[in-house]
PDB file of C-alpha atoms in Angstrom:
ATOM      1  CA  MET A   1      -3.791  66.196  40.566  1.00  0.00           C
ATOM      2  CA  ASP A   2      -6.813  66.249  42.863  1.00  0.00           C
ATOM      3  CA  GLU A   3      -9.450  68.976  43.354  1.00  0.00           C
ATOM      4  CA  ARG A   4      -7.012  70.907  45.571  1.00  0.00           C
ATOM      5  CA  GLU A   5      -4.400  70.695  42.823  1.00  0.00           C
ATOM      6  CA  ARG A   6      -2.218  68.333  44.863  1.00  0.00           C
ATOM      7  CA  PRO A   7      -0.360  65.814  42.676  1.00  0.00           C
ATOM      8  CA  TYR A   8      -1.365  62.197  43.158  1.00  0.00           C
ATOM      9  CA  LYS A   9       1.329  59.801  44.302  1.00  0.00           C
ATOM     10  CA  LEU A  10       3.003  58.141  41.327  1.00  0.00           C
ATOM     11  CA  SER A  11       4.059  54.521  41.712  1.00  0.00           C
ATOM     12  CA  SER A  12       5.236  51.799  39.350  1.00  0.00           C
ATOM     13  CA  GLY A  13       5.810  48.090  38.953  1.00  0.00           C
ATOM     14  CA  ARG A  14       7.818  45.900  36.626  1.00  0.00           C
ATOM     15  CA  GLN A  15       6.667  42.743  34.872  1.00  0.00           C
ATOM     16  CA  CYS A  16       8.535  40.811  32.174  1.00  0.00           C
ATOM     17  CA  GLY A  17      10.934  43.709  31.660  1.00  0.00           C
ATOM     18  CA  LYS A  18       8.114  46.260  31.251  1.00  0.00           C
ATOM     19  CA  VAL A  19       7.435  49.142  33.621  1.00  0.00           C
ATOM     20  CA  PHE A  20       3.817  50.036  34.412  1.00  0.00           C
ATOM     21  CA  LYS A  21       3.104  53.351  36.100  1.00  0.00           C
ATOM     22  CA  TYR A  22      -0.016  54.185  38.070  1.00  0.00           C
ATOM     23  CA  TYR A  23      -1.388  56.811  40.442  1.00  0.00           C
ATOM     24  CA  VAL A  24      -2.392  55.891  43.986  1.00  0.00           C
ATOM     25  CA  ILE A  25      -5.423  57.907  45.069  1.00  0.00           C
ATOM     26  CA  ARG A  26      -7.555  57.838  48.193  1.00  0.00           C
ATOM     27  CA  ASN A  27      -9.505  54.791  49.405  1.00  0.00           C
ATOM     28  CA  GLY A  28      -6.852  52.483  47.949  1.00  0.00           C
ATOM     29  CA  ALA A  29      -7.884  53.090  44.332  1.00  0.00           C
ATOM     30  CA  HIS A  30      -5.316  53.025  41.556  1.00  0.00           C
ATOM     31  CA  LEU A  31      -5.282  54.734  38.158  1.00  0.00           C
ATOM     32  CA  SER A  32      -3.074  53.472  35.357  1.00  0.00           C
ATOM     33  CA  VAL A  33      -1.071  56.389  33.922  1.00  0.00           C
ATOM     34  CA  GLY A  34      -1.458  55.008  30.403  1.00  0.00           C
ATOM     35  CA  GLN A  35      -5.206  54.504  30.754  1.00  0.00           C
ATOM     36  CA  LEU A  36      -5.717  57.991  32.180  1.00  0.00           C
ATOM     37  CA  ASP A  37      -3.666  59.466  29.311  1.00  0.00           C
ATOM     38  CA  ASP A  38      -5.864  57.569  26.831  1.00  0.00           C
ATOM     39  CA  LEU A  39      -9.040  58.845  28.512  1.00  0.00           C
ATOM     40  CA  VAL A  40      -7.808  62.448  28.354  1.00  0.00           C
ATOM     41  CA  LEU A  41      -6.793  62.068  24.703  1.00  0.00           C
ATOM     42  CA  ARG A  42     -10.134  60.527  23.670  1.00  0.00           C
ATOM     43  CA  THR A  43     -12.030  63.264  25.504  1.00  0.00           C
ATOM     44  CA  ILE A  44     -10.071  65.979  23.683  1.00  0.00           C
ATOM     45  CA  GLN A  45     -10.477  64.233  20.321  1.00  0.00           C
ATOM     46  CA  ASN A  46     -14.239  63.726  20.607  1.00  0.00           C
ATOM     47  CA  ALA A  47     -15.345  66.871  22.443  1.00  0.00           C
ATOM     48  CA  ASP A  48     -17.957  69.234  21.047  1.00  0.00           C
ATOM     49  CA  TYR A  49     -16.210  72.553  20.312  1.00  0.00           C
ATOM     50  CA  GLY A  50     -19.309  74.105  18.749  1.00  0.00           C
ATOM     51  CA  ASP A  51     -19.129  77.247  20.939  1.00  0.00           C
ATOM     52  CA  ILE A  52     -15.563  77.857  19.772  1.00  0.00           C
ATOM     53  CA  CYS A  53     -15.579  76.744  16.164  1.00  0.00           C
ATOM     54  CA  SER A  54     -18.965  75.729  14.761  1.00  0.00           C
ATOM     55  CA  ARG A  55     -17.606  73.413  12.083  1.00  0.00           C
ATOM     56  CA  THR A  56     -15.168  71.231  13.976  1.00  0.00           C
ATOM     57  CA  THR A  57     -15.627  67.493  14.279  1.00  0.00           C
ATOM     58  CA  ALA A  58     -13.744  64.630  15.968  1.00  0.00           C
ATOM     59  CA  LEU A  59     -10.059  65.546  15.850  1.00  0.00           C
ATOM     60  CA  GLU A  60      -7.042  63.512  14.831  1.00  0.00           C
ATOM     61  CA  LEU A  61      -4.669  64.377  17.635  1.00  0.00           C
ATOM     62  CA  SER A  62      -1.679  62.429  18.931  1.00  0.00           C
ATOM     63  CA  THR A  63      -0.721  62.166  22.596  1.00  0.00           C
ATOM     64  CA  ASN A  64       2.310  64.402  22.092  1.00  0.00           C
ATOM     65  CA  GLU A  65       0.231  66.999  20.241  1.00  0.00           C
ATOM     66  CA  ALA A  66      -2.358  66.995  23.005  1.00  0.00           C
ATOM     67  CA  LYS A  67       0.339  67.588  25.620  1.00  0.00           C
ATOM     68  CA  THR A  68       1.424  70.790  23.890  1.00  0.00           C
ATOM     69  CA  TYR A  69      -2.078  72.251  24.407  1.00  0.00           C
ATOM     70  CA  LEU A  70      -2.672  70.758  27.851  1.00  0.00           C
ATOM     71  CA  ASP A  71      -2.483  73.024  30.890  1.00  0.00           C
ATOM     72  CA  LYS A  72      -3.598  70.627  33.647  1.00  0.00           C
ATOM     73  CA  VAL A  73      -5.877  67.674  34.418  1.00  0.00           C
ATOM     74  CA  ILE A  74      -7.804  67.513  37.690  1.00  0.00           C
ATOM     75  CA  CYS A  75      -9.393  64.265  38.916  1.00  0.00           C
ATOM     76  CA  GLN A  76     -11.830  64.229  41.819  1.00  0.00           C
ATOM     77  CA  LYS A  77     -13.319  61.059  43.331  1.00  0.00           C
ATOM     78  CA  ILE A  78     -16.714  61.402  45.042  1.00  0.00           C
ATOM     79  CA  GLY A  79     -18.180  58.079  46.117  1.00  0.00           C
ATOM     80  CA  LYS A  80     -17.717  55.684  43.239  1.00  0.00           C
ATOM     81  CA  GLU A  81     -17.764  58.398  40.578  1.00  0.00           C
ATOM     82  CA  CYS A  82     -14.643  60.164  39.345  1.00  0.00           C
ATOM     83  CA  TYR A  83     -14.806  63.555  37.720  1.00  0.00           C
ATOM     84  CA  VAL A  84     -12.102  64.706  35.335  1.00  0.00           C
ATOM     85  CA  ALA A  85     -11.589  68.325  34.253  1.00  0.00           C
ATOM     86  CA  ILE A  86      -9.190  68.917  31.363  1.00  0.00           C
ATOM     87  CA  TYR A  87      -7.810  72.438  30.966  1.00  0.00           C
ATOM     88  CA  LEU A  88      -6.491  73.379  27.518  1.00  0.00           C
ATOM     89  CA  LYS A  89      -4.527  76.526  26.673  1.00  0.00           C
ATOM     90  CA  LYS A  90      -7.214  78.652  25.054  1.00  0.00           C
ATOM     91  CA  GLN A  91      -5.266  80.731  22.552  1.00  0.00           C
ATOM     92  CA  ALA A  92      -3.047  77.891  21.332  1.00  0.00           C
ATOM     93  CA  PHE A  93      -5.884  75.383  21.034  1.00  0.00           C
ATOM     94  CA  GLU A  94      -8.165  77.829  19.232  1.00  0.00           C
ATOM     95  CA  ALA A  95      -5.408  78.264  16.656  1.00  0.00           C
ATOM     96  CA  PHE A  96      -5.216  74.470  16.336  1.00  0.00           C
ATOM     97  CA  LEU A  97      -8.971  74.229  15.810  1.00  0.00           C
ATOM     98  CA  GLU A  98      -8.893  76.849  13.066  1.00  0.00           C
ATOM     99  CA  LYS A  99      -6.551  74.601  11.090  1.00  0.00           C
ATOM    100  CA  HIS A 100      -8.878  71.607  11.473  1.00  0.00           C
ATOM    101  CA  ILE A 101     -12.183  73.046  10.268  1.00  0.00           C
ATOM    102  CA  THR A 102     -14.410  70.571   8.409  1.00  0.00           C
ATOM    103  CA  GLU A 103     -17.915  70.657   6.959  1.00  0.00           C
ATOM    104  CA  ASN A 104     -19.051  67.996   9.427  1.00  0.00           C
ATOM    105  CA  PRO A 105     -21.149  68.735  12.530  1.00  0.00           C
ATOM    106  CA  PRO A 106     -19.470  69.002  15.942  1.00  0.00           C
ATOM    107  CA  GLY A 107     -18.253  65.895  17.735  1.00  0.00           C
ATOM    108  CA  GLY A 108     -20.644  63.993  19.979  1.00  0.00           C
ATOM    109  CA  GLY A 109     -18.534  64.139  23.131  1.00  0.00           C
ATOM    110  CA  VAL A 110     -18.570  66.473  26.122  1.00  0.00           C
ATOM    111  CA  ARG A 111     -19.208  70.120  25.361  1.00  0.00           C
ATOM    112  CA  ALA A 112     -16.237  72.442  25.701  1.00  0.00           C
ATOM    113  CA  GLN A 113     -16.522  75.387  28.095  1.00  0.00           C
ATOM    114  CA  ILE A 114     -14.541  78.615  27.935  1.00  0.00           C
ATOM    115  CA  LYS A 115     -13.261  80.265  31.084  1.00  0.00           C
ATOM    116  CA  GLU A 116     -10.691  83.058  31.022  1.00  0.00           C
ATOM    117  CA  ASP A 117      -7.562  81.648  29.378  1.00  0.00           C
ATOM    118  CA  SER A 118      -8.693  78.017  29.364  1.00  0.00           C
ATOM    119  CA  ILE A 119     -10.910  75.678  27.379  1.00  0.00           C
ATOM    120  CA  ILE A 120     -12.347  73.184  29.870  1.00  0.00           C
ATOM    121  CA  LEU A 121     -13.667  69.674  29.184  1.00  0.00           C
ATOM    122  CA  LYS A 122     -15.468  67.858  32.010  1.00  0.00           C
ATOM    123  CA  ASP A 123     -16.422  64.197  32.040  1.00  0.00           C
ATOM    124  CA  THR A 124     -17.197  61.314  34.397  1.00  0.00           C
ATOM    125  CA  PHE A 125     -15.608  57.888  34.676  1.00  0.00           C
ATOM    126  CA  TYR A 126     -15.576  54.975  37.099  1.00  0.00           C
ATOM    127  CA  ILE A 127     -12.784  53.002  38.731  1.00  0.00           C
ATOM    128  CA  ASP A 128     -13.263  49.266  38.558  1.00  0.00           C
ATOM    129  CA  ASN A 129     -12.093  47.365  41.619  1.00  0.00           C
ATOM    130  CA  VAL A 130      -8.819  45.798  40.487  1.00  0.00           C
ATOM    131  CA  THR A 131      -5.616  45.364  42.482  1.00  0.00           C
ATOM    132  CA  SER A 132      -2.417  47.290  42.007  1.00  0.00           C
ATOM    133  CA  THR A 133      -0.730  44.011  41.025  1.00  0.00           C
ATOM    134  CA  ARG A 134      -3.002  43.600  38.031  1.00  0.00           C
ATOM    135  CA  LEU A 135      -2.351  47.210  37.089  1.00  0.00           C
ATOM    136  CA  GLN A 136       1.379  46.691  37.443  1.00  0.00           C
ATOM    137  CA  ASN A 137       1.475  43.733  35.089  1.00  0.00           C
ATOM    138  CA  GLY A 138      -0.769  45.431  32.545  1.00  0.00           C
ATOM    139  CA  THR A 139      -3.639  42.920  32.722  1.00  0.00           C
ATOM    140  CA  ALA A 140      -6.342  45.229  34.045  1.00  0.00           C
ATOM    141  CA  ASN A 141      -8.316  48.118  32.577  1.00  0.00           C
ATOM    142  CA  ASN A 142      -9.786  49.894  35.583  1.00  0.00           C
ATOM    143  CA  ILE A 143     -10.803  53.252  34.093  1.00  0.00           C
ATOM    144  CA  LEU A 144     -14.273  52.812  32.626  1.00  0.00           C
ATOM    145  CA  THR A 145     -16.678  55.221  30.987  1.00  0.00           C
ATOM    146  CA  VAL A 146     -20.381  54.922  31.778  1.00  0.00           C
ATOM    147  CA  ARG A 147     -20.933  52.916  28.577  1.00  0.00           C
ATOM    148  CA  GLN A 148     -18.036  50.571  29.318  1.00  0.00           C
ATOM    149  CA  LEU A 149     -19.371  50.029  32.831  1.00  0.00           C
ATOM    150  CA  ASN A 150     -22.771  49.064  31.443  1.00  0.00           C
ATOM    151  CA  GLU A 151     -21.166  46.816  28.831  1.00  0.00           C
ATOM    152  CA  SER A 152     -19.365  44.959  31.634  1.00  0.00           C
ATOM    153  CA  LEU A 153     -22.769  43.974  33.075  1.00  0.00           C
ATOM    154  CA  VAL A 154     -23.879  42.577  29.712  1.00  0.00           C
ATOM    155  CA  ARG A 155     -20.639  40.608  29.424  1.00  0.00           C
ATOM    156  CA  GLY A 156     -21.183  39.367  32.986  1.00  0.00           C
ATOM    157  CA  LEU A 157     -24.618  37.966  32.065  1.00  0.00           C
ATOM    158  CA  ALA A 158     -23.187  36.295  28.964  1.00  0.00           C
ATOM    159  CA  ARG A 159     -20.413  34.744  31.047  1.00  0.00           C
ATOM    160  CA  ALA A 160     -22.946  33.484  33.602  1.00  0.00           C
ATOM    161  CA  TRP A 161     -24.968  31.636  30.985  1.00  0.00           C
ATOM    162  CA  GLN A 162     -21.812  30.119  29.510  1.00  0.00           C
ATOM    163  CA  LEU A 163     -20.984  28.707  32.934  1.00  0.00           C
ATOM    164  CA  LYS A 164     -24.523  27.411  33.355  1.00  0.00           C
ATOM    165  CA  LYS A 165     -24.050  25.454  30.125  1.00  0.00           C
ATOM    166  CA  LEU A 166     -20.993  23.770  31.656  1.00  0.00           C
ATOM    167  CA  ILE A 167     -23.138  22.507  34.525  1.00  0.00           C
ATOM    168  CA  GLU A 168     -25.838  21.278  32.157  1.00  0.00           C
ATOM    169  CA  LYS A 169     -23.185  19.240  30.348  1.00  0.00           C
ATOM    170  CA  GLY A 170     -22.566  17.393  33.604  1.00  0.00           C
ATOM    171  CA  GLN A 171     -19.014  18.589  34.203  1.00  0.00           C
ATOM    172  CA  THR A 172     -17.473  18.073  37.646  1.00  0.00           C
ATOM    173  CA  THR A 173     -16.390  20.946  39.905  1.00  0.00           C
ATOM    174  CA  ARG A 174     -12.752  20.368  38.985  1.00  0.00           C
ATOM    175  CA  GLU A 175     -13.632  20.425  35.287  1.00  0.00           C
ATOM    176  CA  TRP A 176     -15.575  23.676  35.782  1.00  0.00           C
ATOM    177  CA  GLU A 177     -12.547  25.307  37.370  1.00  0.00           C
ATOM    178  CA  LYS A 178     -10.212  24.124  34.632  1.00  0.00           C
ATOM    179  CA  THR A 179     -12.536  25.136  31.782  1.00  0.00           C
ATOM    180  CA  SER A 180     -13.516  28.540  33.175  1.00  0.00           C
ATOM    181  CA  GLY A 181     -10.250  29.456  34.909  1.00  0.00           C
ATOM    182  CA  MET A 182     -12.215  30.430  38.029  1.00  0.00           C
ATOM    183  CA  ASN A 183     -12.256  29.220  41.596  1.00  0.00           C
ATOM    184  CA  LYS A 184     -15.489  27.903  43.150  1.00  0.00           C
ATOM    185  CA  ARG A 185     -16.362  31.217  44.806  1.00  0.00           C
ATOM    186  CA  THR A 186     -16.063  33.295  41.613  1.00  0.00           C
ATOM    187  CA  PHE A 187     -17.852  30.607  39.600  1.00  0.00           C
ATOM    188  CA  ALA A 188     -20.790  30.685  42.029  1.00  0.00           C
ATOM    189  CA  ARG A 189     -21.020  34.496  41.978  1.00  0.00           C
ATOM    190  CA  TYR A 190     -21.249  34.502  38.189  1.00  0.00           C
ATOM    191  CA  LEU A 191     -23.737  31.637  38.219  1.00  0.00           C
ATOM    192  CA  ASN A 192     -26.048  33.604  40.539  1.00  0.00           C
ATOM    193  CA  LEU A 193     -26.536  36.143  37.737  1.00  0.00           C
ATOM    194  CA  CYS A 194     -28.579  33.526  35.851  1.00  0.00           C
ATOM    195  CA  TYR A 195     -31.195  33.803  38.594  1.00  0.00           C
ATOM    196  CA  LEU A 196     -31.759  37.528  38.447  1.00  0.00           C
ATOM    197  CA  SER A 197     -35.250  38.834  37.886  1.00  0.00           C
ATOM    198  CA  PRO A 198     -36.187  38.886  34.158  1.00  0.00           C
ATOM    199  CA  LYS A 199     -36.974  42.595  34.570  1.00  0.00           C
ATOM    200  CA  ILE A 200     -33.452  43.288  35.877  1.00  0.00           C
ATOM    201  CA  MET A 201     -31.914  41.250  33.056  1.00  0.00           C
ATOM    202  CA  THR A 202     -33.937  43.255  30.529  1.00  0.00           C
ATOM    203  CA  ASP A 203     -32.823  46.532  32.125  1.00  0.00           C
ATOM    204  CA  ILE A 204     -29.179  45.435  31.947  1.00  0.00           C
ATOM    205  CA  LEU A 205     -29.432  44.369  28.296  1.00  0.00           C
ATOM    206  CA  GLU A 206     -31.113  47.681  27.428  1.00  0.00           C
ATOM    207  CA  TYR A 207     -28.522  49.687  29.419  1.00  0.00           C
ATOM    208  CA  ARG A 208     -31.011  50.870  32.019  1.00  0.00           C
ATOM    209  CA  ASN A 209     -28.516  50.533  34.843  1.00  0.00           C
ATOM    210  CA  PRO A 210     -29.578  52.507  37.950  1.00  0.00           C
ATOM    211  CA  ARG A 211     -26.854  54.678  39.421  1.00  0.00           C
ATOM    212  CA  ASN A 212     -24.369  52.938  37.111  1.00  0.00           C
ATOM    213  CA  MET A 213     -23.989  49.871  39.280  1.00  0.00           C
ATOM    214  CA  SER A 214     -20.810  47.852  38.855  1.00  0.00           C
ATOM    215  CA  LEU A 215     -20.718  44.130  38.080  1.00  0.00           C
ATOM    216  CA  LYS A 216     -19.575  43.496  41.659  1.00  0.00           C
ATOM    217  CA  GLU A 217     -22.665  45.304  43.018  1.00  0.00           C
ATOM    218  CA  VAL A 218     -24.997  43.315  40.742  1.00  0.00           C
ATOM    219  CA  MET A 219     -23.319  40.089  41.885  1.00  0.00           C
ATOM    220  CA  ASN A 220     -23.906  41.125  45.505  1.00  0.00           C
ATOM    221  CA  LEU A 221     -27.564  41.755  44.693  1.00  0.00           C
ATOM    222  CA  ALA A 222     -27.972  38.328  43.060  1.00  0.00           C
ATOM    223  CA  GLU A 223     -26.198  36.637  45.952  1.00  0.00           C
ATOM    224  CA  GLY A 224     -28.116  38.397  48.708  1.00  0.00           C
ATOM    225  CA  LYS A 225     -31.640  38.247  47.282  1.00  0.00           C
ATOM    226  CA  THR A 226     -33.254  35.153  45.790  1.00  0.00           C
ATOM    227  CA  GLU A 227     -36.851  36.356  45.353  1.00  0.00           C
ATOM    228  CA  PHE A 228     -37.515  38.368  42.201  1.00  0.00           C
ATOM    229  CA  LYS A 229     -39.628  40.969  44.040  1.00  0.00           C
ATOM    230  CA  GLU A 230     -36.847  41.525  46.595  1.00  0.00           C
ATOM    231  CA  GLN A 231     -34.274  41.892  43.819  1.00  0.00           C
ATOM    232  CA  GLU A 232     -36.432  44.356  41.898  1.00  0.00           C
ATOM    233  CA  LYS A 233     -37.105  46.404  45.036  1.00  0.00           C
ATOM    234  CA  GLU A 234     -33.388  46.742  45.763  1.00  0.00           C
ATOM    235  CA  TRP A 235     -32.675  47.449  42.090  1.00  0.00           C
ATOM    236  CA  GLN A 236     -35.236  50.243  42.207  1.00  0.00           C
ATOM    237  CA  ASN A 237     -33.756  51.538  45.467  1.00  0.00           C
ATOM    238  CA  TYR A 238     -30.424  52.017  43.693  1.00  0.00           C
ATOM    239  CA  ASP A 239     -32.220  54.149  41.128  1.00  0.00           C
ATOM    240  CA  ASN A 240     -33.580  56.415  43.885  1.00  0.00           C
ATOM    241  CA  MET A 241     -30.297  56.862  45.791  1.00  0.00           C
TER     242      MET A 241
END
């Protein structure tokens, strides 16, 4: 449900005899039901419950077990960021935690908050720009954590240099398309990443990504600016937005 506790529209598609369910939210974005369930489960498993039980660590918890303690999940999209708030039934989940005490330190995830009859976990994720068709046929993962978003930039740079090697081998355009599985437009957008400022490349490799830019945004930057100083200025502008 959204911030006003209105359920998101549930839709589905079928591919090769399999049914894929997803939520349709505002601005044409889609959330895979399975991916959102996985995000909620991982957040519950890895949360820091130090204020509730000082000796709990990452929990082994199945999806069905998590559902028994789950009260509601609220997702709110502001700009390109999505905020998720997971409400757990306080009394029941505290009893669960008491049975899973360990000598290890608390988990390294989001810190649990207590409010009235609920234990609340809040986190941020991003929606990658993929079509509903790719969600329907199960080929797209469009719910990304901040780390996954940054990792996608590193993979994008690696892909760009792989494509550059194809050109250096003297392959024709048709051979490029066949080898890479890309059309000319996509190939060119990846190739532009090879001509980013060395400073920007270093920032990407060291996960200093301003405002958690997506790969699409970095491609737009590389395509629109050819001078290193212009690229770095715009890169810095993202950091100050």
